Every structure is written in C-alpha cells, then in structure tokens.
mmCIF file of C-alpha atoms in Angstrom:
data_model
loop_
_atom_site.group_PDB
_atom_site.id
_atom_site.type_symbol
_atom_site.label_atom_id
_atom_site.label_comp_id
_atom_site.label_asym_id
_atom_site.label_seq_id
_atom_site.Cartn_x
_atom_site.Cartn_y
_atom_site.Cartn_z
ATOM 1 C CA MET W 1 61.996 25.087 159.939
ATOM 2 C CA ASP W 2 65.068 25.377 157.703
ATOM 3 C CA LEU W 3 64.749 23.286 154.531
ATOM 4 C CA THR W 4 68.053 24.404 152.991
ATOM 5 C CA TYR W 5 71.366 22.553 153.253
ATOM 6 C CA THR W 6 74.648 24.132 154.318
ATOM 7 C CA GLU W 7 77.897 23.829 152.384
ATOM 8 C CA GLU W 8 79.126 21.381 155.015
ATOM 9 C CA GLU W 9 76.007 19.224 154.562
ATOM 10 C CA GLU W 10 76.341 19.235 150.782
ATOM 11 C CA ALA W 11 80.007 18.241 151.137
ATOM 12 C CA PHE W 12 78.904 15.369 153.366
ATOM 13 C CA ARG W 13 76.405 14.307 150.678
ATOM 14 C CA ALA W 14 79.079 14.373 147.976
ATOM 15 C CA GLY W 15 81.487 12.297 150.062
ATOM 16 C CA LEU W 16 78.796 9.737 150.825
ATOM 17 C CA ARG W 17 77.820 9.445 147.157
ATOM 18 C CA GLY W 18 81.428 8.846 146.220
ATOM 19 C CA TRP W 19 81.853 6.122 148.821
ATOM 20 C CA LEU W 20 78.599 4.400 147.837
ATOM 21 C CA GLY W 21 79.732 4.352 144.223
ATOM 22 C CA THR W 22 82.797 2.292 145.136
ATOM 23 C CA ALA W 23 81.379 0.230 148.019
ATOM 24 C CA LEU W 24 78.150 -1.121 146.538
ATOM 25 C CA PRO W 25 79.795 -3.057 143.673
ATOM 26 C CA GLN W 26 81.826 -4.954 146.300
ATOM 27 C CA LEU W 27 78.741 -6.497 147.890
ATOM 28 C CA PRO W 28 77.909 -10.152 147.144
ATOM 29 C CA PRO W 29 74.589 -10.985 145.456
ATOM 30 C CA ARG W 30 71.519 -10.465 147.613
ATOM 31 C CA PRO W 31 70.355 -13.705 149.258
ATOM 32 C CA ASP W 32 66.924 -15.289 149.020
ATOM 33 C CA PRO W 33 64.579 -12.942 150.939
ATOM 34 C CA LEU W 34 63.164 -15.929 152.847
ATOM 35 C CA ASP W 35 66.593 -17.181 154.001
ATOM 36 C CA TRP W 36 67.092 -15.184 157.200
ATOM 37 C CA PRO W 37 70.444 -16.721 158.251
ATOM 38 C CA ALA W 38 71.819 -15.741 154.828
ATOM 39 C CA ARG W 39 70.180 -12.322 155.081
ATOM 40 C CA ARG W 40 71.738 -11.818 158.494
ATOM 41 C CA ALA W 41 75.171 -12.574 157.020
ATOM 42 C CA TYR W 42 74.531 -10.164 154.125
ATOM 43 C CA ASP W 43 73.218 -7.388 156.369
ATOM 44 C CA THR W 44 76.050 -7.693 158.874
ATOM 45 C CA THR W 45 78.599 -7.664 156.040
ATOM 46 C CA TRP W 46 77.173 -4.331 154.890
ATOM 47 C CA GLN W 47 77.152 -3.059 158.454
ATOM 48 C CA ARG W 48 80.846 -3.880 158.803
ATOM 49 C CA MET W 49 81.554 -1.981 155.581
ATOM 50 C CA LEU W 50 79.700 1.038 156.987
ATOM 51 C CA TYR W 51 81.645 0.740 160.227
ATOM 52 C CA ASP W 52 85.020 0.598 158.500
ATOM 53 C CA ALA W 53 84.090 3.661 156.406
ATOM 54 C CA GLY W 54 82.893 5.678 159.414
ATOM 55 C CA TYR W 55 79.190 5.644 158.523
ATOM 56 C CA ALA W 56 77.964 3.209 161.204
ATOM 57 C CA GLY W 57 75.899 4.852 163.925
ATOM 58 C CA LEU W 58 76.274 8.066 162.007
ATOM 59 C CA HIS W 59 73.947 10.098 164.237
ATOM 60 C CA TRP W 60 74.859 8.345 167.483
ATOM 61 C CA PRO W 61 76.817 10.452 169.988
ATOM 62 C CA GLU W 62 80.583 10.152 169.752
ATOM 63 C CA ALA W 63 80.600 8.930 173.362
ATOM 64 C CA ALA W 64 78.464 5.981 172.199
ATOM 65 C CA GLY W 65 80.819 5.132 169.338
ATOM 66 C CA GLY W 66 78.976 7.086 166.659
ATOM 67 C CA ARG W 67 80.048 9.965 164.476
ATOM 68 C CA GLY W 68 77.961 12.589 166.247
ATOM 69 C CA ALA W 69 76.360 13.695 162.979
ATOM 70 C CA THR W 70 73.447 16.092 163.065
ATOM 71 C CA PRO W 71 69.903 14.857 162.369
ATOM 72 C CA THR W 72 70.097 16.651 159.013
ATOM 73 C CA GLN W 73 73.219 14.732 158.033
ATOM 74 C CA HIS W 74 71.461 11.538 159.098
ATOM 75 C CA LEU W 75 68.542 12.488 156.857
ATOM 76 C CA ILE W 76 70.940 13.026 153.951
ATOM 77 C CA TYR W 77 72.500 9.639 154.659
ATOM 78 C CA LEU W 78 69.114 7.895 154.578
ATOM 79 C CA GLU W 79 68.121 9.680 151.383
ATOM 80 C CA GLU W 80 71.344 8.971 149.519
ATOM 81 C CA THR W 81 71.654 5.319 150.544
ATOM 82 C CA GLU W 82 68.088 4.653 149.450
ATOM 83 C CA LYS W 83 68.586 6.430 146.126
ATOM 84 C CA ALA W 84 71.742 4.399 145.521
ATOM 85 C CA GLY W 85 69.915 1.124 146.205
ATOM 86 C CA ALA W 86 72.107 0.334 149.210
ATOM 87 C CA PRO W 87 70.938 -2.368 151.632
ATOM 88 C CA TYR W 88 68.658 -1.224 154.408
ATOM 89 C CA VAL W 89 69.585 -2.129 157.995
ATOM 90 C CA GLY W 90 67.625 -5.388 157.608
ATOM 91 C CA ALA W 91 68.305 -7.850 160.409
ATOM 92 C CA ASN W 92 70.230 -5.102 162.248
ATOM 93 C CA PHE W 93 67.301 -2.705 162.526
ATOM 94 C CA VAL W 94 66.343 -3.312 166.176
ATOM 95 C CA GLY W 95 69.904 -2.899 167.390
ATOM 96 C CA LEU W 96 70.684 0.119 165.224
ATOM 97 C CA LEU W 97 67.371 1.972 165.376
ATOM 98 C CA HIS W 98 65.805 0.951 168.711
ATOM 99 C CA ALA W 99 67.922 -0.830 171.311
ATOM 100 C CA GLY W 100 71.230 0.825 170.464
ATOM 101 C CA PRO W 101 69.986 4.431 170.657
ATOM 102 C CA THR W 102 68.073 3.576 173.836
ATOM 103 C CA ILE W 103 71.169 2.145 175.513
ATOM 104 C CA ALA W 104 73.165 5.159 174.317
ATOM 105 C CA ALA W 105 70.613 7.461 175.977
ATOM 106 C CA GLU W 106 69.727 5.450 179.097
ATOM 107 C CA GLY W 107 72.453 2.863 179.679
ATOM 108 C CA THR W 108 75.372 2.963 182.076
ATOM 109 C CA PRO W 109 78.915 3.492 180.751
ATOM 110 C CA GLY W 110 79.541 -0.241 181.171
ATOM 111 C CA GLN W 111 76.394 -1.155 179.243
ATOM 112 C CA ARG W 112 77.281 1.209 176.428
ATOM 113 C CA ALA W 113 80.787 -0.236 176.235
ATOM 114 C CA ARG W 114 79.475 -3.831 176.182
ATOM 115 C CA TRP W 115 76.584 -3.595 173.730
ATOM 116 C CA LEU W 116 77.083 -0.658 171.381
ATOM 117 C CA PRO W 117 80.368 -1.528 169.604
ATOM 118 C CA PRO W 118 79.125 -5.002 168.509
ATOM 119 C CA VAL W 119 75.931 -3.416 167.134
ATOM 120 C CA LEU W 120 77.896 -0.835 165.161
ATOM 121 C CA ARG W 121 80.306 -3.450 163.788
ATOM 122 C CA GLY W 122 77.510 -5.852 162.845
ATOM 123 C CA ASP W 123 78.842 -8.504 165.214
ATOM 124 C CA GLU W 124 75.585 -8.840 167.173
ATOM 125 C CA VAL W 125 71.943 -8.645 166.113
ATOM 126 C CA TRP W 126 69.039 -7.638 168.349
ATOM 127 C CA CYS W 127 65.315 -8.405 168.317
ATOM 128 C CA GLN W 128 62.435 -6.653 170.096
ATOM 129 C CA GLY W 129 60.384 -8.425 172.767
ATOM 130 C CA PHE W 130 57.609 -5.924 173.422
ATOM 131 C CA SER W 131 54.282 -7.224 172.045
ATOM 132 C CA GLU W 132 52.383 -10.042 173.720
ATOM 133 C CA PRO W 133 49.562 -12.318 172.516
ATOM 134 C CA ASP W 134 47.008 -11.102 175.077
ATOM 135 C CA ALA W 135 47.965 -7.418 175.187
ATOM 136 C CA GLY W 136 46.883 -6.379 171.706
ATOM 137 C CA SER W 137 47.645 -2.711 171.065
ATOM 138 C CA ASP W 138 47.906 -1.981 174.784
ATOM 139 C CA LEU W 139 51.637 -2.471 175.302
ATOM 140 C CA ALA W 140 51.367 -1.654 179.009
ATOM 141 C CA ALA W 141 49.056 -4.662 179.466
ATOM 142 C CA LEU W 142 52.019 -7.031 179.159
ATOM 143 C CA ARG W 143 52.088 -10.012 181.538
ATOM 144 C CA THR W 144 55.569 -11.485 181.153
ATOM 145 C CA ARG W 145 56.840 -11.639 184.729
ATOM 146 C CA ALA W 146 60.330 -11.054 186.086
ATOM 147 C CA VAL W 147 60.942 -12.033 189.717
ATOM 148 C CA ARG W 148 64.136 -10.876 191.414
ATOM 149 C CA ASP W 149 66.299 -13.728 192.705
ATOM 150 C CA GLY W 150 69.624 -12.457 193.991
ATOM 151 C CA ASP W 151 71.622 -11.033 191.092
ATOM 152 C CA ASP W 152 69.158 -12.338 188.484
ATOM 153 C CA TYR W 153 65.617 -11.815 187.300
ATOM 154 C CA VAL W 154 63.705 -15.031 186.592
ATOM 155 C CA VAL W 155 61.513 -14.350 183.566
ATOM 156 C CA THR W 156 58.420 -16.309 182.521
ATOM 157 C CA GLY W 157 55.967 -15.420 179.762
ATOM 158 C CA SER W 158 55.742 -15.043 175.996
ATOM 159 C CA LYS W 159 56.193 -12.462 173.253
ATOM 160 C CA ILE W 160 54.847 -12.244 169.724
ATOM 161 C CA TRP W 161 55.806 -10.412 166.507
ATOM 162 C CA THR W 162 59.413 -10.530 167.693
ATOM 163 C CA SER W 163 61.328 -9.377 164.629
ATOM 164 C CA HIS W 164 64.329 -11.556 163.641
ATOM 165 C CA ALA W 165 64.274 -13.535 166.895
ATOM 166 C CA GLU W 166 65.539 -16.658 165.149
ATOM 167 C CA VAL W 167 68.800 -14.949 164.126
ATOM 168 C CA ALA W 168 69.211 -12.543 167.069
ATOM 169 C CA ASP W 169 71.869 -12.562 169.774
ATOM 170 C CA TRP W 170 70.024 -10.189 172.131
ATOM 171 C CA CYS W 171 66.472 -9.060 172.779
ATOM 172 C CA GLU W 172 65.250 -5.743 174.176
ATOM 173 C CA LEU W 173 62.680 -7.211 176.551
ATOM 174 C CA LEU W 174 59.859 -5.599 178.523
ATOM 175 C CA VAL W 175 58.830 -7.436 181.696
ATOM 176 C CA ARG W 176 56.523 -6.786 184.614
ATOM 177 C CA THR W 177 58.502 -6.544 187.844
ATOM 178 C CA ASP W 178 55.732 -5.177 190.103
ATOM 179 C CA PRO W 179 52.343 -6.803 189.450
ATOM 180 C CA ASP W 180 50.667 -4.618 192.096
ATOM 181 C CA ALA W 181 51.744 -1.266 190.625
ATOM 182 C CA PRO W 182 49.662 0.653 188.067
ATOM 183 C CA LYS W 183 50.308 -1.039 184.762
ATOM 184 C CA HIS W 184 52.533 1.721 183.352
ATOM 185 C CA ARG W 185 54.705 1.806 186.493
ATOM 186 C CA GLY W 186 55.558 -1.838 187.112
ATOM 187 C CA ILE W 187 57.546 -2.449 183.905
ATOM 188 C CA THR W 188 61.301 -2.956 183.471
ATOM 189 C CA TRP W 189 63.517 -2.911 180.344
ATOM 190 C CA LEU W 190 65.991 -5.814 180.131
ATOM 191 C CA ALA W 191 68.631 -6.979 177.670
ATOM 192 C CA LEU W 192 67.967 -10.689 177.199
ATOM 193 C CA PRO W 193 70.683 -13.001 175.787
ATOM 194 C CA MET W 194 68.898 -15.167 173.230
ATOM 195 C CA ASP W 195 71.053 -18.203 173.990
ATOM 196 C CA ALA W 196 69.908 -18.342 177.638
ATOM 197 C CA PRO W 197 68.353 -21.657 178.766
ATOM 198 C CA GLY W 198 64.549 -21.687 178.762
ATOM 199 C CA ILE W 199 63.997 -19.714 175.523
ATOM 200 C CA THR W 200 61.963 -21.224 172.683
ATOM 201 C CA VAL W 201 61.614 -19.390 169.351
ATOM 202 C CA ARG W 202 58.811 -20.289 166.958
ATOM 203 C CA PRO W 203 58.906 -18.433 163.583
ATOM 204 C CA LEU W 204 55.672 -16.949 162.228
ATOM 205 C CA ARG W 205 54.992 -16.953 158.490
ATOM 206 C CA THR W 206 53.407 -13.785 157.141
ATOM 207 C CA LEU W 207 50.841 -13.293 154.380
ATOM 208 C CA ALA W 208 53.722 -12.527 151.999
ATOM 209 C CA GLY W 209 55.409 -15.849 152.853
ATOM 210 C CA SER W 210 58.305 -14.417 154.858
ATOM 211 C CA ALA W 211 59.224 -15.353 158.422
ATOM 212 C CA GLU W 212 60.880 -12.284 159.908
ATOM 213 C CA PHE W 213 58.586 -12.483 162.951
ATOM 214 C CA ALA W 214 58.469 -15.087 165.684
ATOM 215 C CA GLU W 215 56.824 -16.093 168.919
ATOM 216 C CA VAL W 216 59.222 -16.279 171.854
ATOM 217 C CA PHE W 217 58.433 -18.385 174.933
ATOM 218 C CA LEU W 218 60.307 -17.759 178.191
ATOM 219 C CA ASP W 219 60.329 -20.495 180.842
ATOM 220 C CA GLU W 220 62.097 -19.319 184.003
ATOM 221 C CA VAL W 221 64.869 -17.644 182.016
ATOM 222 C CA ARG W 222 67.538 -16.096 184.225
ATOM 223 C CA VAL W 223 68.627 -12.579 183.205
ATOM 224 C CA PRO W 224 71.332 -10.764 185.199
ATOM 225 C CA VAL W 225 70.164 -7.645 187.014
ATOM 226 C CA ALA W 226 73.174 -5.964 185.381
ATOM 227 C CA ASN W 227 71.269 -6.286 182.079
ATOM 228 C CA ARG W 228 68.567 -3.884 183.252
ATOM 229 C CA VAL W 229 68.558 -0.556 181.392
ATOM 230 C CA GLY W 230 67.177 2.157 183.647
ATOM 231 C CA ALA W 231 65.756 1.632 187.107
ATOM 232 C CA GLU W 232 63.496 -1.236 188.115
ATOM 233 C CA ASN W 233 59.851 -0.383 187.345
ATOM 234 C CA ASP W 234 60.942 2.603 185.204
ATOM 235 C CA GLY W 235 60.757 0.609 181.997
ATOM 236 C CA TRP W 236 57.754 2.459 180.595
ATOM 237 C CA ARG W 237 59.689 5.717 180.479
ATOM 238 C CA VAL W 238 62.668 3.938 178.899
ATOM 239 C CA THR W 239 60.291 2.361 176.387
ATOM 240 C CA MET W 240 59.002 5.779 175.363
ATOM 241 C CA VAL W 241 62.604 6.667 174.528
ATOM 242 C CA THR W 242 62.813 3.514 172.388
ATOM 243 C CA LEU W 243 59.552 4.285 170.603
ATOM 244 C CA SER W 244 60.567 7.881 169.924
ATOM 245 C CA PHE W 245 63.479 6.505 167.877
ATOM 246 C CA GLU W 246 61.246 3.874 166.236
ATOM 247 C CA ARG W 247 58.767 6.507 165.046
ATOM 248 C CA GLY W 248 61.293 9.247 164.392
ATOM 249 C CA THR W 249 63.362 8.594 161.246
ATOM 250 C CA ALA W 250 62.882 4.826 160.988
ATOM 251 C CA PHE W 251 60.702 5.134 157.851
ATOM 252 C CA VAL W 252 62.624 7.895 156.073
ATOM 253 C CA GLY W 253 64.311 5.597 153.569
ATOM 254 C CA GLU W 254 60.951 4.054 152.766
ATOM 255 C CA VAL W 255 59.507 7.459 151.849
ATOM 256 C CA VAL W 256 62.298 7.856 149.297
ATOM 257 C CA ALA W 257 61.572 4.333 148.011
ATOM 258 C CA CYS W 258 57.841 5.077 147.767
ATOM 259 C CA ARG W 259 58.511 8.210 145.718
ATOM 260 C CA ARG W 260 60.657 6.144 143.354
ATOM 261 C CA THR W 261 57.920 3.482 143.157
ATOM 262 C CA LEU W 262 55.374 6.172 142.342
ATOM 263 C CA ALA W 263 57.494 7.484 139.468
ATOM 264 C CA GLY W 264 57.816 3.927 138.148
ATOM 265 C CA LEU W 265 54.044 3.430 138.329
ATOM 266 C CA ALA W 266 53.471 6.569 136.263
ATOM 267 C CA LYS W 267 55.812 5.214 133.561
ATOM 268 C CA THR W 268 54.106 1.802 133.659
ATOM 269 C CA ALA W 269 50.674 3.423 133.352
ATOM 270 C CA GLN W 270 51.817 5.356 130.302
ATOM 271 C CA ALA W 271 53.212 2.178 128.751
ATOM 272 C CA ASN W 272 50.207 -0.098 129.345
ATOM 273 C CA GLY W 273 47.470 2.414 128.527
ATOM 274 C CA SER W 274 46.044 2.841 132.021
ATOM 275 C CA TRP W 275 47.291 6.452 131.974
ATOM 276 C CA ASP W 276 44.166 7.275 129.955
ATOM 277 C CA ASP W 277 42.095 6.730 133.124
ATOM 278 C CA ASP W 278 41.498 10.247 134.480
ATOM 279 C CA ALA W 279 40.710 8.963 137.975
ATOM 280 C CA LEU W 280 43.965 6.981 138.071
ATOM 281 C CA ARG W 281 46.001 10.011 136.991
ATOM 282 C CA ARG W 282 44.400 12.090 139.724
ATOM 283 C CA GLN W 283 45.196 9.368 142.270
ATOM 284 C CA LEU W 284 48.841 9.267 141.184
ATOM 285 C CA GLY W 285 49.017 13.060 141.410
ATOM 286 C CA ARG W 286 47.481 13.074 144.878
ATOM 287 C CA LEU W 287 49.928 10.411 146.049
ATOM 288 C CA ASN W 288 52.804 12.468 144.691
ATOM 289 C CA ALA W 289 51.562 15.377 146.810
ATOM 290 C CA GLU W 290 51.202 13.050 149.831
ATOM 291 C CA PHE W 291 54.776 11.764 149.676
ATOM 292 C CA THR W 292 56.186 15.214 148.954
ATOM 293 C CA ALA W 293 54.382 16.458 152.073
ATOM 294 C CA LEU W 294 55.669 13.493 154.085
ATOM 295 C CA TRP W 295 59.215 14.307 153.031
ATOM 296 C CA ARG W 296 58.722 17.925 154.155
ATOM 297 C CA LEU W 297 57.241 16.667 157.428
ATOM 298 C CA THR W 298 60.341 14.519 157.882
ATOM 299 C CA GLN W 299 62.515 17.602 157.412
ATOM 300 C CA TRP W 300 60.397 19.459 159.965
ATOM 301 C CA ASN W 301 60.764 16.620 162.467
ATOM 302 C CA VAL W 302 64.515 16.517 161.872
ATOM 303 C CA SER W 303 64.768 20.280 162.424
ATOM 304 C CA ALA W 304 62.852 19.886 165.691
ATOM 305 C CA ALA W 305 65.104 16.994 166.779
ATOM 306 C CA GLN W 306 68.190 19.033 165.972
ATOM 307 C CA ARG W 307 66.956 21.828 168.233
ATOM 308 C CA GLY W 308 66.028 19.305 170.942
ATOM 309 C CA GLY W 309 69.368 17.553 171.247
ATOM 310 C CA GLY W 310 68.857 14.827 168.632
ATOM 311 C CA VAL W 311 66.042 12.801 170.253
ATOM 312 C CA PRO W 312 62.907 12.631 168.060
ATOM 313 C CA GLY W 313 59.737 14.127 169.484
ATOM 314 C CA VAL W 314 56.083 13.192 169.238
ATOM 315 C CA GLY W 315 55.963 14.639 165.718
ATOM 316 C CA GLY W 316 57.137 11.215 164.599
ATOM 317 C CA SER W 317 53.667 9.918 165.460
ATOM 318 C CA VAL W 318 52.103 12.363 162.985
ATOM 319 C CA PHE W 319 54.466 11.129 160.301
ATOM 320 C CA LYS W 320 53.999 7.453 161.097
ATOM 321 C CA LEU W 321 50.200 7.768 161.143
ATOM 322 C CA ARG W 322 49.957 9.391 157.719
ATOM 323 C CA TYR W 323 52.759 7.372 156.143
ATOM 324 C CA SER W 324 51.160 4.045 157.088
ATOM 325 C CA HIS W 325 47.961 4.904 155.239
ATOM 326 C CA ALA W 326 49.698 6.586 152.294
ATOM 327 C CA ARG W 327 51.809 3.469 151.769
ATOM 328 C CA GLN W 328 48.714 1.282 151.650
ATOM 329 C CA GLU W 329 47.092 3.665 149.156
ATOM 330 C CA LEU W 330 50.241 3.611 147.014
ATOM 331 C CA PHE W 331 50.263 -0.154 146.623
ATOM 332 C CA ASP W 332 46.504 -0.338 146.173
ATOM 333 C CA THR W 333 47.046 2.068 143.281
ATOM 334 C CA ALA W 334 49.889 -0.122 142.028
ATOM 335 C CA ALA W 335 47.389 -2.991 141.787
ATOM 336 C CA ARG W 336 45.156 -0.813 139.590
ATOM 337 C CA VAL W 337 48.075 0.043 137.330
ATOM 338 C CA LEU W 338 49.325 -3.556 137.054
ATOM 339 C CA GLY W 339 45.895 -5.100 136.538
ATOM 340 C CA PRO W 340 45.975 -8.942 136.482
ATOM 341 C CA ASP W 341 49.776 -8.877 136.886
ATOM 342 C CA ALA W 342 49.202 -7.690 140.467
ATOM 343 C CA LEU W 343 48.326 -11.295 141.361
ATOM 344 C CA ASP W 344 51.862 -12.460 140.567
ATOM 345 C CA LEU W 345 53.476 -13.114 143.963
ATOM 346 C CA GLY W 346 56.871 -13.044 142.313
ATOM 347 C CA ARG W 347 56.592 -9.303 141.718
ATOM 348 C CA ASP W 348 58.196 -6.989 144.240
ATOM 349 C CA LEU W 349 55.236 -4.602 144.001
ATOM 350 C CA THR W 350 52.829 -7.389 144.902
ATOM 351 C CA LEU W 351 54.881 -8.398 147.937
ATOM 352 C CA ASP W 352 55.131 -4.748 148.944
ATOM 353 C CA ARG W 353 51.375 -4.449 148.681
ATOM 354 C CA LEU W 354 50.893 -7.392 151.033
ATOM 355 C CA SER W 355 53.455 -6.088 153.522
ATOM 356 C CA SER W 356 51.888 -2.605 153.463
ATOM 357 C CA LEU W 357 48.817 -4.043 155.193
ATOM 358 C CA SER W 358 50.855 -4.373 158.393
ATOM 359 C CA TYR W 359 52.008 -0.767 158.551
ATOM 360 C CA THR W 360 48.908 0.530 160.314
ATOM 361 C CA ILE W 361 49.696 -1.969 163.099
ATOM 362 C CA ALA W 362 53.506 -2.159 163.272
ATOM 363 C CA ALA W 363 55.411 0.394 165.411
ATOM 364 C CA GLY W 364 52.197 1.425 167.139
ATOM 365 C CA THR W 365 48.719 1.074 165.631
ATOM 366 C CA SER W 366 47.045 4.010 163.925
ATOM 367 C CA GLN W 367 44.576 4.199 166.819
ATOM 368 C CA ILE W 368 47.465 4.563 169.288
ATOM 369 C CA GLN W 369 49.122 7.208 167.101
ATOM 370 C CA ARG W 370 45.879 9.201 166.973
ATOM 371 C CA ASN W 371 45.725 9.145 170.769
ATOM 372 C CA ILE W 372 49.305 10.405 170.982
ATOM 373 C CA VAL W 373 48.621 13.195 168.492
ATOM 374 C CA ALA W 374 45.394 14.176 170.246
ATOM 375 C CA GLU W 375 46.767 14.173 173.782
ATOM 376 C CA ARG W 376 50.413 15.195 173.424
ATOM 377 C CA ILE W 377 50.281 17.554 170.450
ATOM 378 C CA LEU W 378 46.743 18.939 170.384
ATOM 379 C CA GLY W 379 46.345 18.887 174.161
ATOM 380 C CA LEU W 380 42.957 17.174 174.070
ATOM 381 C CA PRO W 381 41.701 15.386 177.206
ATOM 382 C CA LYS W 382 42.222 11.659 177.488
ATOM 383 C CA GLY W 383 39.321 9.497 176.396
ATOM 384 C CA ARG W 384 37.429 7.492 178.960
#
C-alpha cells in the first residue's frame, strides 16, 4: 500500500481546489431538503458544472466518456469536494455511482453511448430497483417477474426503498426471468424507463421526515430486450459489479464529513462544559482513531483497485461494515455532547443521527457484509 501522493496527484489537487474556489460561489442557494424536484434541479445544475469543467465521471474510462483518472485521483476529488462543502451527487448518485459504472463495465457500445453521456451531463437521473418487500436482506429472493414477449420483457412486481424514484428518468431493475433456475441464476438486469405505462410510484417518508425513498409497483410494464445489460439470467453477476461500486468509494466523502463533525463536537464539548467528562473525552478520542483508520482503509482499498484495473474489490465490504457502526456511534456521541438540544429536529446533527440508523441496512446489511468478509476474504465455509 502506497499512502504518498505523486507530484502529478498533488498538481491535480491544486487545480481542483482552484476550480472549486471559483465554481462554488456561482451555485444558487440550496433548496429545501424535503423538496426533491428542487433538489434534483440543484444537483443536476452542479453536475452540469462538473461536466463542463471536465470533472464529471472523473474515474470513468475515457471510452465511457470519463476522464480516465486513477482511483487515487478520484479519492483526492472526493476528499477535496467534501472539504470545500461542495454538493454531493444527491439525486444523481445511482446513475453516477451504480448504474453508470455498471453500464460502462458491462454494457454494449450502443448502451454506453445512449445512457452514459446524459448521466455525466446531469440530463437524466437514475433510481435503483433492487430491494423487494418480501425479500428482506436476501436480494436473490426477489420475485418481480419478467416474461419475454417478442422484443420486450413484460414486468410485473414491486420494489421498495427505491431511492429518488419520484424524480428519476431510469431505474436499474432486477427481475426474475427464469423462475425454475436456482435463485441466483434466474435474474436479469434491465434499464427501466420510469415513464413507461404501468408504473406507480409511492413515496415513503423516513424517520427524519424526508422522502428520498419510494415503493414502485410494476403492472405488466413493457421493457425492450435492448435495455438488458448483460445476458439473460446473468443478472446476479452484473449485480455484483454494481454492488462492488456501491461499497467501494461511495462513502468516502462521508468519512471526511464525519471527521469534520467529530472536530466540531470536540469544540462544542469544550464550550458547553461536557469536555470535563473523562468518559466522553475517551469516546471522542476513540472515534478519532476509528475514522483515521477508516480513511487509511479507504486508501488501501483504492490502492488495491488501482492494481486491479479500477474496479473495487471485496475490501469495500470491510469498510462499509465498520463505517456503518462507527457513524452510528459518532452521532450517538453527538447526542451526549448536545444534551437536550439533541431533541431539536431542526439541527443537522439530529437529522444525521436519525439517518445514521439506516446505515447498517442500506447498501447491504451488516449481517450480509459479515458473510462476505467471512467467505470471500477469510475463506471460511458457508454457513448452513
């Protein structure tokens, strides 16, 4: 593992900092966090600015419309944009972090030409149709059916926790195309146009009051066979490519944000007198060590990805597992520092604390991550 930066990488960092310094003041005010149409407009405006400056799809291959940057340069980009307070990908995250990289890796030349440029420009937004109400954490237990009818698949079923479905143009959709095959082998990955007849979207309100998730109901929705990414019934393998991106560097910016939050908590504790609590100081110190270690683990994963051609490996599961719990511990500690003020739902820290409860479930539950670590990294036998 090489934790040092080259002169070329430091020059990239300096150029990015300079651009951020001039670009960020041009952004309009941030919209209401509960107004997703307005947030989509804000996020896609920022995406267009990135595209025009050459920072969109930074680490995507040049053949896919990206800049072909190394994983280390991508890490620098994530670190610097978070430090500068730049917008995160927001409503664009499925297209930029999941569907786009998957299509770049697995799609045909025609599919890459059709779907990737609009993602990079911010013209089209994607959502993810993976989870189902009756499947729980077992993604391969999905039941949404797709029956071949000529040049179309006819899709019937439902999805849940579909991020940004109400403002999305496309959905990366997992369907079962062979009900008689073993459950991991009868799945297909489709690109679903969200304006197709037969789709009903029902937003879900979270504990924090936001509605970035939705239920999606599919009633005999026709999807062209040309929208299939990968071979029929090979969707599980394609999905593993998607999830490797989801668990690879998707949370890097949040680690930087958590370290900044931690520093702010230490200052607040000193100001309000809670710093005198020895146990609290030890907890803050331990969390500082946790997030420093997570940053080093990120660098290790990036080094491994750089050696492996840019696709994240299973090390992302180690990171995601520990980060999910460390984030919950951070905002539990924030509640101790804030005291009664932690009940104020208008505080960003309070909303972050509520949202942190979902992190041990989102992007693969902690139980699933432990299985991946045990079987694919440690080489332990599968449980019965």
